[in-house]
Amino acid sequence: MVNLKNVTKRFGAKTVVNDLSLTIARGELFGLLGPNGAGKTTTINIIVGGLLPDAGSITLQGSGSPQDPNIKRLIGIVPQSLAVYESLTAYENLNFFGRLYGLQGSDLTSSIQRVFELVNLTDRTKDRVKTYSGGMKRRLNIAIALLHRPSLLILDEPTVGVDPQSRNAIFDTLRNLRAEGCTTLLTSHYLEEAQQLCDTVAILDEGKLVAQGTVEELIARHGGQSILTVETSKGKSRIETHEPVQEIVRIHAEEPIISLKMESPSLEKAFLNITGKHLRD
Amino acid sequence: MKEIITLTRKDLQLLFLDKTSIIVTFALPVVLVALIGSVFAGSFPPSSGITSYDYAFSKVMFWGLFGGVASSVASLAIEKHSGTIIRIQLAPVRKFQVLAGKALACISVILISSFVTWTFTSVLFGIKTASLLNMILICFSNAVFFAGLMTFLANFVSTERAAGALSWSVAQLLACFSGIMFPVMIMPSWMKTATNFNPVTWAVKAMEIALWTGGTFHELVLPVSITLGAGLFFFACSVYLFRWTTQNA
Ligand SMILES: Nc1ncnc2c1ncn2[C@@H]1O[C@H](COP(=O)(O)OP(=O)(O)O)[C@@H](O)[C@H]1O
Ligand SMILES: [Mg+2]
């Protein structure tokens, strides 16, 4: 669905995207991950045709160019900023963007109804957006991108500044869309979220691709061992192991366990192991 | 064309929700005509053929147009800043259509401002209008000029604050060099020469002709072509210059 080949983008002397190659398969929920400033937004802007790369090529849907209007119609984008008109109502926002995509009449009305249901905003449609909570604005931001039934949905940090409830609503929406066959690319600097949600991820650091694969693969390859902190009557001990369950059973047989803490391998740890850095805000 | 109308409708909707813009564009000119007209009430003898209010109207109405320009420039800056422009860019519409949508909204606002100022001051102060038809023609050509100017200015700003600052600075300068701020008659000669290169001077001249003497079609051809031409020129430049995103978006 999306194919980036050796894409490089510089701003002045700074290389923001460095020789990046990516493939996103149809129907996949793909996570583009990395710390702030890694080049995620820039990559997205290149994919949607808002920026031209200095080197390399992008093709969408086989051999399509992001500049082609027919390809543009296939893409729905959720920008990192809240790209909505705050003084209009949610309904007026959707009405405007729907018309821009050529929807009208009962088509438009039913599309608006459909996306309101998708993002769970049906009870506040006639309220001005500025009266919405941060999470509701984010959901509206997503709804607008879904109006014209895109086959490629791109979300830039969809969960930044979102309350847990809205976040779960957003995740449910994305899972439902995947079930309908929509290809989704999302960026995030929360690796934990991506681990829950994505099929495949690519990890960027300083514009470079440092790892790419399914979540399971990356965790198995780079996630390291489980870390057990076990307390028995003999005292506390810290154990690293690939087989945490067996290890717990073994210890418990020797000496009853009083308390237990387990850290499983995770994308977060994989990132640490690959780059030697903690990924923080 | 459908796309342009959609864009225009949205802009007008946004503009009419903004109370400050409404006041600056529609109410302020009427208040200014009242103030300036009464200050100079003694300076226009009957022999001059016009009253101080007629004189004030012919100049002050332009501040409403500048207000319309300022709010439209700001609305485009807000779109760049908030990212709604990215959405519009990715929709199947062209740069030209986006700017035309903005320009059409600006033209509408300017026409409404002219109409409101004229109606209220006519009722309140009996503003002299020698040829209503010519005056309507000139309101249209003025609207085209100011909307063109608006799209041009919008290229240079990416925040609402910068939009306000730039629009009002340019407005002050244009007003200085056109007889809106003070009469051309009292200007030093270099300044008089400079006013000839300012389309607003011609807009003001055309307005005076339509209001005070009526004017023949012939008399109006030059000033109207200059304002129309300048507006279209600015619009063409803008379509060429327009960038979707700001530097650091
Ligand atoms: N238009 C631009 N001009 C100059 N530098 C930019 C521009 N856009 C982004 N950058 C820089 O490129 C780097 C990557 O930015 P971005 O793609 O937004 O990262 P991310 O989305 O991963 O946080 C940052 O250091 C940012 O400052
Ligand atoms: Mg970003």
Coordinates of C-alpha atoms and ligand atoms in Angstrom, one line a residue:
Chain A
M1 CA 0.0 0.0 0.0
V2 CA 2.8 2.4 0.9
N3 CA 6.4 2.0 -0.3
L4 CA 9.2 4.3 0.7
K5 CA 12.6 3.7 -1.0
N6 CA 15.7 5.4 0.4
V7 CA 14.0 8.5 1.3
T8 CA 16.1 11.4 2.6
K9 CA 14.9 14.8 3.7
R10 CA 17.1 17.7 4.9
F11 CA 16.2 21.0 6.5
G12 CA 19.2 23.2 5.9
A13 CA 22.2 21.3 7.1
K14 CA 20.1 18.9 9.2
T15 CA 19.2 15.5 7.9
V16 CA 15.8 14.9 9.4
V17 CA 14.9 11.7 7.5
N18 CA 17.9 9.6 6.6
D19 CA 17.8 6.9 3.8
L20 CA 14.5 5.5 5.1
S21 CA 12.9 2.5 3.4
L22 CA 9.5 1.2 4.6
T23 CA 6.8 -1.0 3.3
I24 CA 3.3 -1.0 4.7
A25 CA 1.1 -3.9 3.5
R26 CA -2.6 -3.6 2.8
G27 CA -4.8 -4.0 5.8
E28 CA -2.0 -3.6 8.3
L29 CA -2.0 -1.5 11.4
F30 CA 1.5 0.0 11.2
G31 CA 3.2 2.0 13.9
L32 CA 6.0 4.5 13.1
L33 CA 7.6 5.0 16.4
G34 CA 10.4 7.1 17.9
P35 CA 11.2 9.9 20.3
N36 CA 10.1 13.5 19.6
G37 CA 12.2 14.9 16.8
A38 CA 12.9 11.5 15.3
G39 CA 11.4 12.6 12.0
K40 CA 8.0 10.9 12.1
T41 CA 5.9 13.9 11.2
T42 CA 8.3 14.8 8.4
T43 CA 8.0 11.2 7.1
I44 CA 4.2 11.5 7.1
N45 CA 4.3 14.8 5.3
I46 CA 6.4 13.1 2.6
I47 CA 4.0 10.1 2.3
V48 CA 1.0 12.4 1.8
G49 CA 2.8 14.6 -0.7
G50 CA 3.0 17.7 1.5
L51 CA 6.8 17.7 1.3
L52 CA 9.1 16.5 -1.5
P53 CA 12.0 14.3 -0.4
D54 CA 15.5 15.4 -1.4
A55 CA 16.3 11.8 -2.5
G56 CA 14.4 8.6 -2.8
S57 CA 10.9 7.7 -3.9
I58 CA 7.4 7.1 -2.6
T59 CA 4.7 5.0 -4.2
L60 CA 1.2 4.5 -2.9
Q61 CA -1.2 1.8 -4.1
G62 CA 1.2 0.1 -6.4
S63 CA 2.8 2.8 -8.5
G64 CA 0.7 5.9 -7.6
S65 CA 2.3 9.2 -6.7
P66 CA 1.1 11.1 -3.6
Q67 CA 0.5 14.2 -5.9
D68 CA -2.1 12.4 -8.0
P69 CA -5.6 13.6 -7.1
N70 CA -7.0 10.0 -7.4
I71 CA -4.5 8.8 -4.9
K72 CA -5.2 11.8 -2.6
R73 CA -8.8 10.6 -2.4
L74 CA -7.7 7.3 -0.9
I75 CA -5.9 8.9 2.0
G76 CA -7.4 10.2 5.2
I77 CA -5.1 12.2 7.4
V78 CA -5.3 13.0 11.1
P79 CA -2.7 15.7 11.7
Q80 CA -0.7 16.0 14.9
S81 CA -2.3 19.4 15.5
L82 CA -6.1 19.7 16.0
A83 CA -7.0 20.6 12.5
V84 CA -10.6 21.6 13.2
Y85 CA -12.5 24.8 13.3
E86 CA -13.0 25.5 17.0
S87 CA -15.8 28.1 16.6
L88 CA -17.9 25.8 14.4
T89 CA -19.9 22.9 15.7
A90 CA -18.7 19.4 15.1
Y91 CA -21.4 18.9 12.6
E92 CA -20.4 22.0 10.7
N93 CA -16.8 20.8 10.6
L94 CA -17.8 17.5 9.1
N95 CA -20.2 19.1 6.7
F96 CA -17.5 21.4 5.4
F97 CA -14.8 18.7 4.9
G98 CA -17.3 16.3 3.5
R99 CA -18.4 18.8 0.8
L100 CA -14.7 19.4 0.0
Y101 CA -14.5 15.7 -0.8
G102 CA -17.5 16.0 -3.1
L103 CA -20.0 14.5 -0.7
Q104 CA -23.5 16.0 -0.7
G105 CA -27.1 15.4 0.0
S106 CA -28.1 12.2 1.8
D107 CA -24.6 10.7 1.1
L108 CA -23.1 13.5 3.2
T109 CA -25.7 13.2 6.0
S110 CA -25.2 9.4 6.3
S111 CA -21.4 9.7 6.2
I112 CA -21.5 12.3 9.0
Q113 CA -23.7 10.0 11.0
R114 CA -21.5 7.1 10.4
V115 CA -18.2 8.8 11.5
F116 CA -19.9 10.3 14.6
E117 CA -20.8 6.7 15.6
L118 CA -17.4 5.4 14.8
V119 CA -15.7 7.8 17.1
N120 CA -18.5 7.8 19.7
L121 CA -19.5 11.5 19.5
T122 CA -23.2 11.2 18.6
D123 CA -24.5 13.1 21.6
R124 CA -22.6 16.4 21.2
T125 CA -22.7 17.0 17.5
K126 CA -24.4 20.4 17.6
D127 CA -22.0 21.8 20.2
R128 CA -19.2 24.2 19.3
V129 CA -15.9 22.4 19.2
K130 CA -14.3 24.8 21.6
T131 CA -16.6 23.5 24.3
Y132 CA -15.2 20.0 23.8
S133 CA -12.6 18.2 26.0
G134 CA -9.2 17.5 24.6
G135 CA -10.1 13.9 24.0
M136 CA -13.3 14.8 22.2
K137 CA -11.5 17.2 19.9
R138 CA -9.0 14.4 19.1
R139 CA -11.9 12.1 18.2
L140 CA -13.4 14.7 16.0
N141 CA -10.0 15.2 14.4
I142 CA -10.1 11.5 13.5
A143 CA -13.7 11.5 12.4
I144 CA -13.0 14.2 9.8
A145 CA -10.4 11.9 8.2
L146 CA -12.8 9.0 8.0
L147 CA -15.7 10.9 6.2
H148 CA -14.7 9.9 2.7
R149 CA -13.9 6.2 3.6
P150 CA -10.2 6.4 3.0
S151 CA -8.4 3.1 2.3
L152 CA -5.2 4.5 3.9
L153 CA -5.6 6.2 7.2
I154 CA -2.7 8.1 8.6
L155 CA -2.7 9.4 12.2
D156 CA 0.1 11.5 13.6
E157 CA 0.3 11.1 17.4
P158 CA -3.4 10.5 17.8
T159 CA -3.3 10.0 21.6
V160 CA -1.2 12.9 22.7
G161 CA -2.9 14.7 25.5
V162 CA -5.9 12.3 25.6
D163 CA -7.6 11.0 28.7
P164 CA -7.5 7.2 29.1
Q165 CA -11.2 6.9 28.3
S166 CA -10.9 8.7 25.0
R167 CA -7.7 6.8 24.3
N168 CA -9.5 3.5 24.6
A169 CA -12.3 4.8 22.4
I170 CA -9.7 5.8 19.8
F171 CA -8.1 2.3 20.0
D172 CA -11.4 0.6 19.6
T173 CA -12.1 2.8 16.5
L174 CA -8.8 1.8 15.0
R175 CA -9.3 -1.9 15.7
N176 CA -12.8 -1.7 14.1
L177 CA -11.3 0.0 11.0
R178 CA -8.7 -2.7 10.7
A179 CA -11.4 -5.3 10.8
E180 CA -13.0 -3.5 7.9
G181 CA -9.7 -3.7 6.0
C182 CA -8.5 -0.2 6.3
T183 CA -4.7 0.2 6.2
T184 CA -3.6 2.4 9.0
L185 CA -0.3 4.1 9.7
L186 CA 0.1 5.8 13.1
T187 CA 3.0 7.5 14.7
S188 CA 3.6 7.5 18.4
H189 CA 6.2 8.1 21.0
Y190 CA 4.4 5.8 23.4
L191 CA 5.9 2.4 22.7
E192 CA 3.6 0.7 25.1
E193 CA 0.5 1.9 23.2
A194 CA 2.0 0.7 19.9
Q195 CA 2.7 -2.7 21.5
Q196 CA -1.0 -3.1 22.3
L197 CA -2.3 -1.9 19.0
C198 CA 0.0 -2.4 16.1
D199 CA 0.7 -5.4 13.9
T200 CA 4.0 -4.1 12.6
V201 CA 6.2 -1.3 13.7
A202 CA 9.2 0.6 12.5
I203 CA 11.4 2.5 15.0
L204 CA 13.0 5.7 14.0
D205 CA 15.8 7.5 15.8
E206 CA 17.3 10.7 14.5
G207 CA 15.8 10.1 11.1
K208 CA 17.2 6.6 10.8
L209 CA 15.3 3.4 10.8
V210 CA 16.7 1.3 13.6
A211 CA 14.3 -1.6 13.6
Q212 CA 11.3 -2.9 11.7
G213 CA 9.2 -6.0 12.1
T214 CA 6.1 -7.4 13.8
V215 CA 5.7 -6.4 17.5
E216 CA 6.4 -10.1 18.5
E217 CA 9.5 -10.3 16.4
L218 CA 11.0 -7.2 17.7
I219 CA 10.3 -8.1 21.3
A220 CA 11.6 -11.6 20.8
R221 CA 14.7 -10.3 19.1
H222 CA 15.6 -7.2 21.1
G223 CA 13.3 -7.2 24.1
G224 CA 15.8 -9.1 26.3
Q225 CA 14.8 -11.3 29.2
S226 CA 12.0 -11.1 31.7
I227 CA 13.2 -9.7 35.0
L228 CA 11.8 -11.2 38.2
T229 CA 12.1 -9.6 41.6
V230 CA 11.3 -12.4 44.1
E231 CA 11.0 -12.1 47.8
T232 CA 11.1 -15.3 49.9
S233 CA 11.9 -15.8 53.6
K234 CA 15.6 -15.9 52.5
G235 CA 15.4 -12.3 51.2
K236 CA 14.9 -10.5 47.9
S237 CA 16.5 -11.6 44.6
R238 CA 16.5 -10.3 41.0
I239 CA 16.5 -12.9 38.3
E240 CA 16.8 -12.5 34.5
T241 CA 15.3 -15.3 32.5
H242 CA 13.6 -16.2 29.2
E243 CA 11.4 -18.7 31.0
P244 CA 9.8 -16.7 33.8
V245 CA 6.9 -19.1 34.6
Q246 CA 9.2 -22.1 35.0
E247 CA 11.5 -20.0 37.1
I248 CA 8.7 -18.9 39.4
V249 CA 7.5 -22.5 39.8
R250 CA 11.0 -23.7 40.6
I251 CA 11.6 -21.0 43.2
H252 CA 8.2 -21.5 44.8
A253 CA 8.8 -25.2 45.2
E254 CA 12.1 -24.5 47.0
E255 CA 10.9 -21.7 49.2
P256 CA 7.4 -20.1 49.3
I257 CA 7.3 -16.8 47.5
I258 CA 6.1 -13.8 49.6
S259 CA 6.0 -11.2 46.9
L260 CA 6.8 -11.1 43.2
K261 CA 7.3 -8.5 40.6
M262 CA 7.8 -9.2 36.9
E263 CA 8.9 -7.0 34.1
S264 CA 8.2 -8.7 30.7
P265 CA 10.2 -7.9 27.6
S266 CA 8.7 -4.9 25.8
L267 CA 9.1 -2.6 22.8
E268 CA 10.3 0.0 25.3
K269 CA 13.2 -2.4 26.3
A270 CA 13.8 -3.3 22.7
F271 CA 14.3 0.4 21.9
L272 CA 16.7 0.7 24.8
N273 CA 18.7 -2.3 23.7
I274 CA 18.9 -1.1 20.1
T275 CA 19.7 2.5 20.7
G276 CA 21.2 2.5 24.1
K277 CA 18.8 5.3 25.0
H278 CA 15.7 5.5 27.1
L279 CA 12.7 6.9 25.1
R280 CA 11.3 9.7 27.1
D281 CA 9.0 12.7 26.5
Chain B
M1 CA -16.9 26.1 -8.6
K2 CA -18.7 24.0 -6.0
E3 CA -15.5 23.7 -4.1
I4 CA -14.9 27.5 -4.1
I5 CA -18.4 28.1 -2.8
T6 CA -18.0 25.5 -0.1
L7 CA -14.8 27.2 1.0
T8 CA -16.3 30.7 0.9
R9 CA -19.3 29.6 2.9
K10 CA -17.2 28.2 5.6
D11 CA -15.1 31.4 5.8
L12 CA -18.1 33.6 6.0
Q13 CA -19.5 31.4 8.7
L14 CA -16.3 31.7 10.7
L15 CA -16.0 35.5 10.1
F16 CA -19.6 36.2 11.3
L17 CA -18.9 34.2 14.5
D18 CA -16.0 36.6 15.3
K19 CA -17.5 39.6 17.1
T20 CA -14.4 41.7 17.0
S21 CA -14.2 41.4 13.2
I22 CA -17.9 42.3 12.9
I23 CA -17.4 45.5 15.0
V24 CA -14.2 46.6 13.1
T25 CA -15.7 45.9 9.7
F26 CA -19.3 46.9 10.0
A27 CA -19.8 49.3 13.0
L28 CA -16.5 51.2 13.3
P29 CA -16.8 53.0 10.0
V30 CA -20.2 54.4 10.9
V31 CA -18.9 55.6 14.2
L32 CA -15.9 57.2 12.5
V33 CA -18.1 59.0 10.0
A34 CA -20.1 60.5 12.8
L35 CA -17.1 61.6 14.8
I36 CA -15.0 63.0 11.9
G37 CA -18.1 64.6 10.3
S38 CA -19.0 66.5 13.4
V39 CA -15.4 67.6 14.1
F40 CA -15.2 69.3 10.6
A41 CA -18.8 70.4 10.5
G42 CA -17.8 74.1 10.3
S43 CA -15.2 73.7 7.6
F44 CA -17.6 72.9 4.7
P45 CA -19.5 75.9 3.5
P46 CA -22.7 75.4 1.4
S47 CA -20.7 76.6 -1.6
S48 CA -18.5 73.5 -1.5
G49 CA -21.6 71.4 -2.4
I50 CA -20.8 68.7 0.1
T51 CA -21.0 68.4 3.9
S52 CA -18.4 67.3 6.3
Y53 CA -20.2 64.0 6.6
D54 CA -20.1 63.4 2.8
Y55 CA -16.4 64.1 2.9
A56 CA -15.8 61.8 6.0
F57 CA -17.8 59.0 4.4
S58 CA -15.8 59.0 1.2
K59 CA -12.6 58.3 3.1
V60 CA -13.7 56.5 6.3
M61 CA -15.7 53.8 4.6
F62 CA -12.3 52.4 3.5
W63 CA -11.4 51.6 7.1
G64 CA -14.2 49.0 7.0
L65 CA -12.6 47.5 3.9
F66 CA -9.2 47.4 5.6
G67 CA -10.9 45.6 8.5
G68 CA -12.3 43.0 6.1
V69 CA -8.8 42.5 4.7
A70 CA -7.3 42.1 8.1
S71 CA -9.8 39.5 9.3
S72 CA -9.4 37.5 6.1
V73 CA -5.6 37.5 6.3
A74 CA -5.9 36.4 9.9
S75 CA -8.3 33.6 9.0
L76 CA -5.7 32.2 6.5
A77 CA -3.0 32.5 9.1
I78 CA -5.1 30.6 11.6
E79 CA -5.6 27.8 9.0
K80 CA -1.9 27.5 8.5
H81 CA -1.3 27.5 12.2
S82 CA -4.0 25.0 13.2
G83 CA -3.3 22.6 10.4
T84 CA -6.8 22.8 8.8
I85 CA -4.9 23.9 5.7
I86 CA -3.2 20.5 5.6
R87 CA -6.6 18.9 5.4
I88 CA -7.7 21.2 2.7
Q89 CA -4.5 20.6 0.8
L90 CA -5.0 16.8 0.9
A91 CA -8.6 17.1 -0.2
P92 CA -9.1 17.1 -4.0
V93 CA -9.0 20.9 -4.4
R94 CA -6.4 23.1 -6.0
K95 CA -4.4 26.0 -4.6
F96 CA -6.2 28.3 -6.9
Q97 CA -9.6 27.2 -5.6
V98 CA -8.6 27.7 -2.0
L99 CA -7.4 31.2 -2.6
A100 CA -10.4 32.0 -4.7
G101 CA -12.6 30.8 -1.9
K102 CA -10.9 33.1 0.6
A103 CA -11.0 36.0 -1.9
L104 CA -14.7 35.5 -2.6
A105 CA -15.4 35.5 1.2
C106 CA -13.4 38.7 1.5
I107 CA -15.2 40.3 -1.4
S108 CA -18.5 39.5 0.2
V109 CA -17.5 40.9 3.6
I110 CA -16.2 44.1 1.9
L111 CA -19.4 44.6 -0.1
I112 CA -21.5 44.1 3.1
S113 CA -19.3 46.6 4.9
S114 CA -19.7 49.2 2.1
F115 CA -23.4 48.6 2.1
V116 CA -23.8 48.8 5.9
T117 CA -21.7 52.0 6.2
W118 CA -23.5 53.6 3.3
T119 CA -27.0 52.7 4.5
F120 CA -26.5 53.8 8.0
T121 CA -24.6 57.1 7.2
S122 CA -27.2 57.9 4.5
V123 CA -30.0 57.5 7.0
L124 CA -28.2 59.3 9.8
F125 CA -26.4 62.1 7.9
G126 CA -28.0 62.1 4.4
I127 CA -24.9 61.2 2.6
K128 CA -24.9 62.6 -1.0
T129 CA -24.8 59.9 -3.6
A130 CA -24.8 61.4 -7.1
S131 CA -24.8 58.1 -9.0
L132 CA -25.9 55.0 -7.1
L133 CA -25.1 52.8 -10.1
N134 CA -21.5 54.1 -10.4
M135 CA -21.1 53.8 -6.7
I136 CA -22.1 50.1 -6.8
L137 CA -19.7 49.6 -9.7
I138 CA -16.9 51.1 -7.6
C139 CA -17.7 49.1 -4.6
F140 CA -17.3 46.0 -6.7
S141 CA -13.9 47.1 -8.1
N142 CA -12.8 48.1 -4.6
A143 CA -13.8 44.7 -3.3
V144 CA -11.7 43.0 -6.0
F145 CA -8.7 45.1 -5.2
F146 CA -8.8 44.6 -1.5
A147 CA -9.5 40.8 -1.8
G148 CA -6.5 40.5 -4.1
L149 CA -4.4 42.5 -1.6
M150 CA -5.6 40.2 1.1
T151 CA -4.5 37.0 -0.6
F152 CA -1.1 38.6 -1.3
L153 CA -0.6 39.7 2.3
A154 CA -1.6 36.2 3.6
N155 CA 1.5 34.8 2.0
F156 CA 3.7 36.5 4.5
V157 CA 2.2 35.6 7.8
S158 CA 1.7 32.3 9.7
T159 CA 0.2 33.5 12.9
E160 CA -2.9 35.5 13.8
R161 CA -0.8 38.1 15.6
A162 CA 1.5 38.6 12.6
A163 CA -1.5 38.8 10.4
G164 CA -3.0 41.7 12.4
A165 CA 0.3 43.6 12.6
L166 CA 1.0 43.3 8.9
S167 CA -2.5 44.1 7.7
W168 CA -2.9 47.2 9.8
S169 CA 0.6 48.5 9.0
V170 CA -0.1 48.1 5.3
A171 CA -3.5 49.7 5.8
Q172 CA -1.9 52.7 7.5
L173 CA 0.6 53.2 4.8
L174 CA -1.9 52.9 2.0
A175 CA -4.2 55.3 3.8
C176 CA -1.4 57.8 4.2
F177 CA -0.6 57.8 0.5
S178 CA -4.1 58.0 -0.8
G179 CA -5.9 60.9 0.9
I180 CA -7.7 58.7 3.4
M181 CA -5.6 59.8 6.3
F182 CA -5.1 63.4 5.2
P183 CA -6.0 65.2 2.0
V184 CA -3.7 64.8 -1.0
M185 CA -3.9 68.6 -1.4
I186 CA -1.8 69.3 1.6
M187 CA 0.9 66.7 0.8
P188 CA 4.5 67.7 -0.2
S189 CA 5.0 67.3 -4.0
W190 CA 7.0 64.1 -3.8
M191 CA 4.2 62.5 -1.8
K192 CA 1.6 63.7 -4.2
T193 CA 3.6 61.9 -7.0
A194 CA 3.8 58.8 -4.9
T195 CA 0.0 58.6 -4.4
N196 CA -0.4 58.0 -8.1
F197 CA 1.2 54.6 -7.7
N198 CA -1.2 53.6 -5.0
P199 CA -4.3 51.8 -6.3
V200 CA -6.2 53.0 -3.2
T201 CA -5.7 56.6 -4.4
W202 CA -7.7 55.7 -7.5
A203 CA -10.3 53.9 -5.5
V204 CA -10.8 57.0 -3.4
K205 CA -10.9 59.2 -6.5
A206 CA -13.5 57.0 -8.1
M207 CA -15.6 57.0 -5.0
E208 CA -15.5 60.8 -4.8
I209 CA -16.6 61.0 -8.4
A210 CA -19.5 58.6 -8.0
L211 CA -20.6 60.3 -4.8
W212 CA -20.3 63.9 -5.5
T213 CA -20.4 64.6 -9.3
G214 CA -21.9 61.3 -10.5
G215 CA -19.2 61.2 -13.2
T216 CA -19.4 59.9 -16.8
F217 CA -18.5 56.4 -17.6
H218 CA -15.4 57.8 -19.3
E219 CA -14.2 59.5 -16.1
L220 CA -14.4 56.2 -14.2
V221 CA -12.7 53.9 -16.7
L222 CA -9.2 54.8 -15.6
P223 CA -9.6 54.6 -11.8
V224 CA -11.8 51.4 -12.0
S225 CA -9.4 49.7 -14.3
I226 CA -6.4 50.5 -12.1
T227 CA -8.1 49.1 -8.9
L228 CA -9.5 46.0 -10.7
G229 CA -6.2 45.4 -12.5
A230 CA -4.1 45.7 -9.3
G231 CA -6.5 43.3 -7.5
L232 CA -6.2 40.7 -10.2
F233 CA -2.4 41.2 -10.3
F234 CA -2.1 40.6 -6.6
F235 CA -4.3 37.6 -6.8
A236 CA -2.2 36.1 -9.6
C237 CA 1.0 36.7 -7.6
S238 CA -0.6 34.9 -4.6
V239 CA -1.5 31.8 -6.5
Y240 CA 2.1 31.7 -7.6
L241 CA 3.6 32.4 -4.1
F242 CA 1.2 30.4 -1.9
R243 CA 2.7 27.7 0.2
W244 CA 0.5 25.2 1.9
T245 CA 2.4 24.9 5.1
T246 CA 4.4 27.3 7.2
Q247 CA 8.2 26.8 7.6
N248 CA 7.9 24.8 10.8
A249 CA 4.7 23.0 10.5
Ligands
LIG1 N1 10.1 22.8 8.3 C1 11.2 22.5 9.1 N2 12.3 23.3 9.0 C2 13.4 23.0 9.8 N3 13.4 21.9 10.7 C3 12.3 21.1 10.7 C4 11.2 21.4 10.0 N4 10.3 20.4 10.3 C5 10.8 19.7 11.2 N5 12.1 20.1 11.5 C6 13.0 19.4 12.4 O1 13.1 18.1 12.0 C7 13.2 17.2 13.1 C8 12.1 16.1 13.0 O2 10.9 16.7 13.2 P1 9.5 15.9 13.1 O3 9.4 15.1 11.8 O4 8.4 16.8 13.5 O5 9.7 14.9 14.3 P2 8.7 14.0 15.1 O6 7.4 14.1 14.4 O7 9.2 12.6 15.1 O8 8.6 14.5 16.5 C9 13.1 18.1 14.3 O9 14.3 18.3 14.9 C10 12.5 19.4 13.8 O10 12.9 20.4 14.6
MG2 MG 5.6 14.8 15.2

